[in-house]
mmCIF file of N, CA and C in Angstrom:
data_model
loop_
_atom_site.group_PDB
_atom_site.id
_atom_site.type_symbol
_atom_site.label_atom_id
_atom_site.label_comp_id
_atom_site.label_asym_id
_atom_site.label_seq_id
_atom_site.Cartn_x
_atom_site.Cartn_y
_atom_site.Cartn_z
ATOM 1 N N LEU A 302 -4.847 6.184 9.639
ATOM 2 C CA LEU A 302 -6.187 6.081 9.080
ATOM 3 C C LEU A 302 -7.276 6.270 10.125
ATOM 4 N N GLU A 303 -6.889 6.297 11.388
ATOM 5 C CA GLU A 303 -7.877 6.505 12.433
ATOM 6 C C GLU A 303 -8.387 7.938 12.423
ATOM 7 N N SER A 304 -7.651 8.811 11.766
ATOM 8 C CA SER A 304 -8.044 10.207 11.658
ATOM 9 C C SER A 304 -9.322 10.336 10.828
ATOM 10 N N LYS A 305 -10.081 11.364 11.109
ATOM 11 C CA LYS A 305 -11.290 11.607 10.335
ATOM 12 C C LYS A 305 -10.984 12.307 9.020
ATOM 13 N N ASN A 306 -9.745 12.744 8.842
ATOM 14 C CA ASN A 306 -9.351 13.464 7.644
ATOM 15 C C ASN A 306 -8.882 12.463 6.587
ATOM 16 N N SER A 307 -9.769 12.080 5.692
ATOM 17 C CA SER A 307 -9.432 11.069 4.691
ATOM 18 C C SER A 307 -8.420 11.587 3.679
ATOM 19 N N LYS A 308 -8.418 12.894 3.409
ATOM 20 C CA LYS A 308 -7.445 13.442 2.468
ATOM 21 C C LYS A 308 -6.032 13.303 3.013
ATOM 22 N N SER A 309 -5.872 13.536 4.296
ATOM 23 C CA SER A 309 -4.558 13.383 4.921
ATOM 24 C C SER A 309 -4.118 11.923 4.877
ATOM 25 N N ALA A 310 -5.028 11.016 5.167
ATOM 26 C CA ALA A 310 -4.711 9.585 5.129
ATOM 27 C C ALA A 310 -4.338 9.155 3.715
ATOM 28 N N LEU A 311 -5.079 9.633 2.727
ATOM 29 C CA LEU A 311 -4.769 9.307 1.331
ATOM 30 C C LEU A 311 -3.389 9.827 0.936
ATOM 31 N N SER A 312 -3.095 11.037 1.336
ATOM 32 C CA SER A 312 -1.813 11.645 1.000
ATOM 33 C C SER A 312 -0.663 10.867 1.625
ATOM 34 N N LEU A 313 -0.788 10.520 2.894
ATOM 35 C CA LEU A 313 0.272 9.780 3.578
ATOM 36 C C LEU A 313 0.462 8.386 2.988
ATOM 37 N N ALA A 314 -0.639 7.698 2.705
ATOM 38 C CA ALA A 314 -0.548 6.354 2.134
ATOM 39 C C ALA A 314 0.062 6.400 0.734
ATOM 40 N N GLN A 315 -0.317 7.396 -0.053
ATOM 41 C CA GLN A 315 0.239 7.523 -1.405
ATOM 42 C C GLN A 315 1.729 7.852 -1.357
ATOM 43 N N THR A 316 2.128 8.695 -0.427
ATOM 44 C CA THR A 316 3.545 9.031 -0.262
ATOM 45 C C THR A 316 4.350 7.792 0.105
ATOM 46 N N ALA A 317 3.810 6.989 1.009
ATOM 47 C CA ALA A 317 4.495 5.751 1.399
ATOM 48 C C ALA A 317 4.598 4.793 0.218
ATOM 49 N N ALA A 318 3.504 4.627 -0.518
ATOM 50 C CA ALA A 318 3.519 3.729 -1.674
ATOM 51 C C ALA A 318 4.529 4.204 -2.719
ATOM 52 N N ASP A 319 4.561 5.501 -2.973
ATOM 53 C CA ASP A 319 5.511 6.045 -3.943
ATOM 54 C C ASP A 319 6.952 5.811 -3.499
ATOM 55 N N GLY A 320 7.207 5.999 -2.212
ATOM 56 C CA GLY A 320 8.552 5.786 -1.690
ATOM 57 C C GLY A 320 9.008 4.348 -1.829
ATOM 58 N N PHE A 321 8.154 3.399 -1.477
ATOM 59 C CA PHE A 321 8.514 1.983 -1.606
ATOM 60 C C PHE A 321 8.663 1.575 -3.069
ATOM 61 N N GLU A 322 7.838 2.145 -3.932
ATOM 62 C CA GLU A 322 7.946 1.846 -5.367
ATOM 63 C C GLU A 322 9.282 2.357 -5.907
ATOM 64 N N THR A 323 9.695 3.527 -5.462
ATOM 65 C CA THR A 323 10.981 4.085 -5.877
ATOM 66 C C THR A 323 12.130 3.193 -5.422
ATOM 67 N N ILE A 324 12.049 2.709 -4.198
ATOM 68 C CA ILE A 324 13.093 1.806 -3.693
ATOM 69 C C ILE A 324 13.170 0.557 -4.562
ATOM 70 N N ARG A 325 12.024 -0.023 -4.888
ATOM 71 C CA ARG A 325 12.012 -1.257 -5.677
ATOM 72 C C ARG A 325 12.527 -1.044 -7.092
ATOM 73 N N GLU A 326 12.266 0.112 -7.672
ATOM 74 C CA GLU A 326 12.631 0.347 -9.070
ATOM 75 C C GLU A 326 14.031 0.928 -9.257
ATOM 76 N N LYS A 327 14.462 1.815 -8.357
ATOM 77 C CA LYS A 327 15.683 2.575 -8.621
ATOM 78 C C LYS A 327 16.822 2.340 -7.645
ATOM 79 N N HIS A 328 16.544 1.744 -6.516
ATOM 80 C CA HIS A 328 17.575 1.602 -5.488
ATOM 81 C C HIS A 328 17.774 0.129 -5.131
ATOM 82 N N LEU A 329 18.255 -0.615 -6.091
ATOM 83 C CA LEU A 329 18.392 -2.061 -5.923
ATOM 84 C C LEU A 329 19.343 -2.450 -4.800
ATOM 85 N N TYR A 330 20.258 -1.561 -4.456
ATOM 86 C CA TYR A 330 21.246 -1.888 -3.421
ATOM 87 C C TYR A 330 20.904 -1.264 -2.078
ATOM 88 N N SER A 331 19.707 -0.749 -1.958
ATOM 89 C CA SER A 331 19.258 -0.159 -0.704
ATOM 90 C C SER A 331 19.083 -1.256 0.349
ATOM 91 N N PRO A 332 19.414 -0.967 1.598
ATOM 92 C CA PRO A 332 19.189 -1.968 2.654
ATOM 93 C C PRO A 332 17.707 -2.269 2.863
ATOM 94 N N TRP A 333 16.839 -1.414 2.359
ATOM 95 C CA TRP A 333 15.393 -1.630 2.502
ATOM 96 C C TRP A 333 14.779 -2.324 1.297
ATOM 97 N N TRP A 334 15.565 -2.669 0.295
ATOM 98 C CA TRP A 334 15.012 -3.253 -0.916
ATOM 99 C C TRP A 334 14.248 -4.545 -0.624
ATOM 100 N N GLY A 335 14.788 -5.380 0.238
ATOM 101 C CA GLY A 335 14.137 -6.654 0.547
ATOM 102 C C GLY A 335 12.790 -6.496 1.218
ATOM 103 N N GLU A 336 12.602 -5.418 1.941
ATOM 104 C CA GLU A 336 11.341 -5.177 2.645
ATOM 105 C C GLU A 336 10.402 -4.257 1.874
ATOM 106 N N ALA A 337 10.849 -3.774 0.728
ATOM 107 C CA ALA A 337 10.059 -2.793 -0.024
ATOM 108 C C ALA A 337 8.723 -3.367 -0.497
ATOM 109 N N ALA A 338 8.698 -4.627 -0.922
ATOM 110 C CA ALA A 338 7.439 -5.222 -1.395
ATOM 111 C C ALA A 338 6.429 -5.300 -0.258
ATOM 112 N N ARG A 339 6.907 -5.669 0.914
ATOM 113 C CA ARG A 339 6.018 -5.748 2.077
ATOM 114 C C ARG A 339 5.488 -4.357 2.429
ATOM 115 N N GLY A 340 6.376 -3.368 2.450
ATOM 116 C CA GLY A 340 5.959 -2.010 2.752
ATOM 117 C C GLY A 340 4.998 -1.458 1.721
ATOM 118 N N LEU A 341 5.260 -1.777 0.454
ATOM 119 C CA LEU A 341 4.378 -1.323 -0.617
ATOM 120 C C LEU A 341 2.997 -1.955 -0.478
ATOM 121 N N ALA A 342 2.945 -3.235 -0.167
ATOM 122 C CA ALA A 342 1.652 -3.906 0.029
ATOM 123 C C ALA A 342 0.893 -3.289 1.197
ATOM 124 N N GLN A 343 1.598 -2.991 2.280
ATOM 125 C CA GLN A 343 0.939 -2.367 3.429
ATOM 126 C C GLN A 343 0.437 -0.971 3.071
ATOM 127 N N ALA A 344 1.220 -0.228 2.304
ATOM 128 C CA ALA A 344 0.779 1.104 1.871
ATOM 129 C C ALA A 344 -0.443 0.998 0.969
ATOM 130 N N GLU A 345 -0.476 -0.009 0.096
ATOM 131 C CA GLU A 345 -1.637 -0.202 -0.779
ATOM 132 C C GLU A 345 -2.868 -0.598 0.022
ATOM 133 N N LEU A 346 -2.697 -1.382 1.079
ATOM 134 C CA LEU A 346 -3.826 -1.703 1.955
ATOM 135 C C LEU A 346 -4.330 -0.433 2.645
ATOM 136 N N ALA A 347 -3.396 0.417 3.065
ATOM 137 C CA ALA A 347 -3.789 1.682 3.687
ATOM 138 C C ALA A 347 -4.516 2.573 2.685
ATOM 139 N N LEU A 348 -4.045 2.587 1.446
ATOM 140 C CA LEU A 348 -4.730 3.350 0.401
ATOM 141 C C LEU A 348 -6.150 2.836 0.199
ATOM 142 N N GLY A 349 -6.299 1.517 0.140
ATOM 143 C CA GLY A 349 -7.628 0.936 -0.019
ATOM 144 C C GLY A 349 -8.565 1.338 1.098
ATOM 145 N N SER A 350 -8.052 1.322 2.321
ATOM 146 C CA SER A 350 -8.872 1.731 3.469
ATOM 147 C C SER A 350 -9.215 3.214 3.408
ATOM 148 N N ALA A 351 -8.245 4.033 3.022
ATOM 149 C CA ALA A 351 -8.495 5.478 2.936
ATOM 150 C C ALA A 351 -9.506 5.799 1.841
ATOM 151 N N TYR A 352 -9.377 5.137 0.704
ATOM 152 C CA TYR A 352 -10.354 5.361 -0.370
ATOM 153 C C TYR A 352 -11.745 4.898 0.062
ATOM 154 N N ALA A 353 -11.820 3.800 0.792
ATOM 155 C CA ALA A 353 -13.123 3.324 1.271
ATOM 156 C C ALA A 353 -13.732 4.327 2.248
ATOM 157 N N ARG A 354 -12.893 4.889 3.106
ATOM 158 C CA ARG A 354 -13.378 5.886 4.058
ATOM 159 C C ARG A 354 -13.902 7.120 3.321
ATOM 160 N N ALA A 355 -13.270 7.446 2.179
ATOM 161 C CA ALA A 355 -13.704 8.591 1.375
ATOM 162 C C ALA A 355 -14.851 8.223 0.431
ATOM 163 N N LYS A 356 -15.306 6.973 0.515
ATOM 164 C CA LYS A 356 -16.399 6.450 -0.316
ATOM 165 C C LYS A 356 -16.070 6.470 -1.808
ATOM 166 N N ASN A 357 -14.797 6.295 -2.117
ATOM 167 C CA ASN A 357 -14.340 6.181 -3.502
ATOM 168 C C ASN A 357 -14.128 4.686 -3.748
ATOM 169 N N TRP A 358 -15.218 3.997 -4.023
ATOM 170 C CA TRP A 358 -15.235 2.535 -4.029
ATOM 171 C C TRP A 358 -14.366 1.932 -5.116
ATOM 172 N N LYS A 359 -14.377 2.506 -6.309
ATOM 173 C CA LYS A 359 -13.607 1.933 -7.408
ATOM 174 C C LYS A 359 -12.109 1.960 -7.103
ATOM 175 N N LYS A 360 -11.615 3.096 -6.645
ATOM 176 C CA LYS A 360 -10.191 3.190 -6.295
ATOM 177 C C LYS A 360 -9.862 2.311 -5.102
ATOM 178 N N SER A 361 -10.803 2.186 -4.176
ATOM 179 C CA SER A 361 -10.592 1.335 -3.011
ATOM 180 C C SER A 361 -10.416 -0.125 -3.434
ATOM 181 N N VAL A 362 -11.306 -0.592 -4.282
ATOM 182 C CA VAL A 362 -11.227 -1.978 -4.767
ATOM 183 C C VAL A 362 -9.928 -2.202 -5.540
ATOM 184 N N ASN A 363 -9.555 -1.244 -6.389
ATOM 185 C CA ASN A 363 -8.309 -1.379 -7.156
ATOM 186 C C ASN A 363 -7.093 -1.448 -6.239
ATOM 187 N N ALA A 364 -7.056 -0.595 -5.211
ATOM 188 C CA ALA A 364 -5.923 -0.597 -4.276
ATOM 189 C C ALA A 364 -5.857 -1.921 -3.511
ATOM 190 N N PHE A 365 -7.002 -2.417 -3.048
ATOM 191 C CA PHE A 365 -7.009 -3.690 -2.330
ATOM 192 C C PHE A 365 -6.582 -4.843 -3.241
ATOM 193 N N GLU A 366 -7.088 -4.862 -4.470
ATOM 194 C CA GLU A 366 -6.718 -5.938 -5.393
ATOM 195 C C GLU A 366 -5.222 -5.931 -5.687
ATOM 196 N N THR A 367 -4.658 -4.745 -5.904
ATOM 197 C CA THR A 367 -3.229 -4.639 -6.156
ATOM 198 C C THR A 367 -2.436 -5.126 -4.949
ATOM 199 N N ALA A 368 -2.869 -4.721 -3.770
ATOM 200 C CA ALA A 368 -2.185 -5.153 -2.548
ATOM 201 C C ALA A 368 -2.259 -6.666 -2.379
ATOM 202 N N TYR A 369 -3.423 -7.239 -2.575
ATOM 203 C CA TYR A 369 -3.582 -8.691 -2.402
ATOM 204 C C TYR A 369 -2.763 -9.463 -3.432
ATOM 205 N N GLN A 370 -2.694 -8.953 -4.656
ATOM 206 C CA GLN A 370 -1.863 -9.618 -5.673
ATOM 207 C C GLN A 370 -0.391 -9.553 -5.291
ATOM 208 N N ARG A 371 0.050 -8.413 -4.794
ATOM 209 C CA ARG A 371 1.443 -8.264 -4.376
ATOM 210 C C ARG A 371 1.749 -9.193 -3.199
ATOM 211 N N ILE A 372 0.825 -9.248 -2.255
ATOM 212 C CA ILE A 372 1.008 -10.105 -1.082
ATOM 213 C C ILE A 372 1.094 -11.564 -1.504
ATOM 214 N N ALA A 373 0.207 -11.980 -2.397
ATOM 215 C CA ALA A 373 0.200 -13.370 -2.860
ATOM 216 C C ALA A 373 1.489 -13.704 -3.606
ATOM 217 N N SER A 374 1.961 -12.780 -4.434
ATOM 218 C CA SER A 374 3.166 -13.062 -5.211
ATOM 219 C C SER A 374 4.416 -13.069 -4.344
ATOM 220 N N GLU A 375 4.383 -12.363 -3.219
ATOM 221 C CA GLU A 375 5.533 -12.311 -2.312
ATOM 222 C C GLU A 375 5.435 -13.348 -1.198
ATOM 223 N N GLY A 376 4.348 -14.118 -1.171
ATOM 224 C CA GLY A 376 4.187 -15.131 -0.132
ATOM 225 C C GLY A 376 3.939 -14.528 1.244
ATOM 226 N N GLY A 377 3.272 -13.399 1.279
ATOM 227 C CA GLY A 377 3.067 -12.712 2.554
ATOM 228 C C GLY A 377 1.642 -12.692 3.010
ATOM 229 N N SER A 378 0.923 -13.783 2.950
ATOM 230 C CA SER A 378 -0.482 -13.781 3.350
ATOM 231 C C SER A 378 -0.645 -13.444 4.828
ATOM 232 N N TYR A 379 0.439 -13.487 5.588
ATOM 233 C CA TYR A 379 0.383 -13.133 7.000
ATOM 234 C C TYR A 379 0.078 -11.637 7.192
ATOM 235 N N LEU A 380 0.207 -10.839 6.143
ATOM 236 C CA LEU A 380 -0.088 -9.415 6.240
ATOM 237 C C LEU A 380 -1.577 -9.116 6.261
ATOM 238 N N ILE A 381 -2.391 -10.055 5.796
ATOM 239 C CA ILE A 381 -3.825 -9.813 5.689
ATOM 240 C C ILE A 381 -4.483 -10.139 7.026
ATOM 241 N N THR A 382 -5.194 -9.158 7.567
ATOM 242 C CA THR A 382 -5.909 -9.345 8.818
ATOM 243 C C THR A 382 -7.406 -9.213 8.554
ATOM 244 N N ALA A 383 -8.192 -9.501 9.558
ATOM 245 C CA ALA A 383 -9.646 -9.431 9.404
ATOM 246 C C ALA A 383 -10.128 -8.023 9.078
ATOM 247 N N SER A 384 -9.372 -6.999 9.463
ATOM 248 C CA SER A 384 -9.795 -5.625 9.195
ATOM 249 C C SER A 384 -9.661 -5.257 7.734
ATOM 250 N N HIS A 385 -8.921 -6.024 6.940
ATOM 251 C CA HIS A 385 -8.759 -5.732 5.526
ATOM 252 C C HIS A 385 -9.824 -6.488 4.756
#
């Protein structure tokens, strides 16, 4: 996300979110299944930041809210930093 290219950041964050979502839904026996919720939440935080950088406020707020709900439900408040 440090890149000035917000489209690239959005694409990468969306790809990561899609991958973790696929693991959670279709690959229950994957060795990464246990970490998929954490990875998905981090990808959603990245999406929120990328949308904010692109000044797409509504999508940014939705991505952050989804990430925070996932983090809260998984007991992972340690993922939230001051930059989010």
